[in-house]
């Protein structure tokens, strides 16, 4: 027998389902390899997949595809060949390599994810691709020489995944509740109210109306009012259930759809035989309250997502030209046509035009390719590039896109977050729904054998409505969303909810010193050595301005020259120093080892040594100021975590540091970046520790990436690094202990809400199975359960924030 032929025991009727999409085949004329298809479109998709050895697509789910039409795309996407549209859809372009992001509304199961992640096998012009199932987004990097944007969209459409090409949706990145649902709620509410009004005589007269002709008229009105509810308002429940059945999946819409069919059919039957007005008031009430509950739930998630993506900007800043001065400016305040300065190792947060400087851009953050790009002045540079050289000046074309930066930051997360997670959620919902249907059948049979048809209908209908896995599935996602929102209000921005789970496992905290425990500004900077000429001051000022290191920043602030001059062949050696050619002079600035000098002994501050044309000139002595609140912070941390400090500085301020860490062997001085990385790796592998590294984003990127959780501390600087899992404003470091405790309590909140949800289902199920609940009350209780989860989650996390002084 053919794999996709279903035989209905109707003796003469054989129903053949399309092998690709599951639709009924009107005839059996379209066939390949013993598989039938409903149209040429579905057949074409199968041929494409089969020719590219991608038929495992059908192994994950039966008939997983989307029904194809016979429409052609010859002119439909012709506008995508016009250059002006490329800027709206292409987020990055380097030579022939382009990056694009699509919203794919048809994405619905693990087969979709598998196919979309294997698109590169369909066309060798697709370099890389990844899927974010939760937002139904597809991210692609492609070679424009081999496949154009138009051909890419046509390819996706041809296999059943037509992108939604609305520019405004791409800019927002949020799917706001559809007007269609609001209209459905309005119509369902109107019909519900009027059906109840026409049923009042029956309510008050024990089911018997005084005049029979009025009874017939009222029943007719009630029936007519129920039709828009059935054929318009309730369609999403029926379509959701039907689409699930076509894929051989039991969705949470199925029991609701069954309850609606049962209630409507029973009502029509009782009205036809003249027994009563039926239960069409309950039927319309079920639809109204269910739609209202989903609307409130969607609005809550939309609001939470908006807070997360658009209000909680990264706590970082870039140097922008404001009133003829370079001023540190928060990235959300950057506007079109602003001029910004990007230093060595900094990430460009905007699309812009290169104005000055020699750009050496690493786009691996965007494209995954580590090859450097060298645009000329006047050429376009894209957000996400990392400058690897001297400081460059950029004119802003597109302001900061928070959602775009967040997507780039989450590249690694989405590479490992496969369909497994979503398949587990599907399985939970399926098994839960299957149990509910079995219970409904059992209750119906039980009350039927007890000769109680009234309780039988109530039990079957209400258990299908009242029991819902939504609350179980909502608990973790909504609570984690609230935790992230509150943390971001306190200037700790985490890249992904999974970081919360990792923070709960931490047992060892490792701190950098310079720029982390100390402020970027200094109490006092003094110079010791050969007196510098004005020209030399300008040269060392120009060199120091190229680096983002806190000590270089302090030197530049101390010199305060009134101009900068071009820097050539700039180099930065991590953990050592910087050097360049300026005005035909070779200048170096850094540690004693870097310039081959000897550091003064027994000093309580940091030294930055300078050298010009091979001649040692002296050093800047920097007395750093420790951040306020460190004593209280470390008193809270020491009882719960093992504490260590790693720094490239020589021993200094040991009295203050010893008061924080209490043991000399917890403090490690004179370390290079590779030494910090090795320290963390050894403690992870040999001692099995879970390590949180808190350090300077750019200068500690290796250690941040190696640690289980890496948090970059920033203070009016653009030291954002993809290696970090979070960004913490320096002014909020003193809150770190409270934030970690808040996250731990947040995990307990999820368990508490799970228990609440289980108890709700048990209690509601008990009353439903005993036939005590009416369908209307069940319809009210179900959305209330989901809404109560949102309220409970919000309330508990708000209380925890207040308790930990984070509100």
PDB file of C-alpha atoms in Angstrom, residues 254-260 286 436-437 440 458-469 764-765 768 775 777-783:
ATOM      1  CA  UNK A 254      -8.235  19.998  20.074  1.00  0.00           C
ATOM      2  CA  UNK A 255     -10.130  19.579  23.382  1.00  0.00           C
ATOM      3  CA  UNK A 256     -11.474  23.132  23.073  1.00  0.00           C
ATOM      4  CA  UNK A 257     -12.696  22.416  19.541  1.00  0.00           C
ATOM      5  CA  UNK A 258     -14.332  19.159  20.701  1.00  0.00           C
ATOM      6  CA  UNK A 259     -16.040  20.968  23.571  1.00  0.00           C
ATOM      7  CA  UNK A 260     -17.383  23.617  21.184  1.00  0.00           C
ATOM      8  CA  UNK A 286     -16.608  29.771  25.938  1.00  0.00           C
ATOM      9  CA  UNK A 436      -7.639  15.087  29.063  1.00  0.00           C
ATOM     10  CA  UNK A 437      -9.480  13.503  26.103  1.00  0.00           C
ATOM     11  CA  UNK A 440     -13.466  13.098  29.139  1.00  0.00           C
ATOM     12  CA  UNK A 458     -21.339  18.618  31.760  1.00  0.00           C
ATOM     13  CA  UNK A 459     -18.444  16.325  32.683  1.00  0.00           C
ATOM     14  CA  UNK A 460     -17.349  15.708  29.097  1.00  0.00           C
ATOM     15  CA  UNK A 461     -17.594  19.348  28.061  1.00  0.00           C
ATOM     16  CA  UNK A 462     -16.069  20.987  31.124  1.00  0.00           C
ATOM     17  CA  UNK A 463     -13.060  18.685  31.474  1.00  0.00           C
ATOM     18  CA  UNK A 464     -12.177  19.425  27.846  1.00  0.00           C
ATOM     19  CA  UNK A 465     -12.271  23.150  28.595  1.00  0.00           C
ATOM     20  CA  UNK A 466     -10.954  23.559  32.120  1.00  0.00           C
ATOM     21  CA  UNK A 467      -7.824  21.398  31.963  1.00  0.00           C
ATOM     22  CA  UNK A 468      -4.998  23.203  30.171  1.00  0.00           C
ATOM     23  CA  UNK A 469      -1.190  22.766  29.967  1.00  0.00           C
ATOM     24  CA  UNK A 764     -10.582  21.907  38.348  1.00  0.00           C
ATOM     25  CA  UNK A 765     -10.446  18.409  36.926  1.00  0.00           C
ATOM     26  CA  UNK A 768     -15.354  18.878  36.089  1.00  0.00           C
ATOM     27  CA  UNK A 775     -19.299  24.789  30.590  1.00  0.00           C
ATOM     28  CA  UNK A 777     -17.795  28.573  34.369  1.00  0.00           C
ATOM     29  CA  UNK A 778     -15.125  26.287  32.913  1.00  0.00           C
ATOM     30  CA  UNK A 779     -14.651  28.721  30.022  1.00  0.00           C
ATOM     31  CA  UNK A 780     -14.100  31.525  32.536  1.00  0.00           C
ATOM     32  CA  UNK A 781     -11.711  29.470  34.692  1.00  0.00           C
ATOM     33  CA  UNK A 782      -9.403  28.376  31.877  1.00  0.00           C
ATOM     34  CA  UNK A 783      -8.192  31.840  30.776  1.00  0.00           C
TER      35      UNK A 783
END
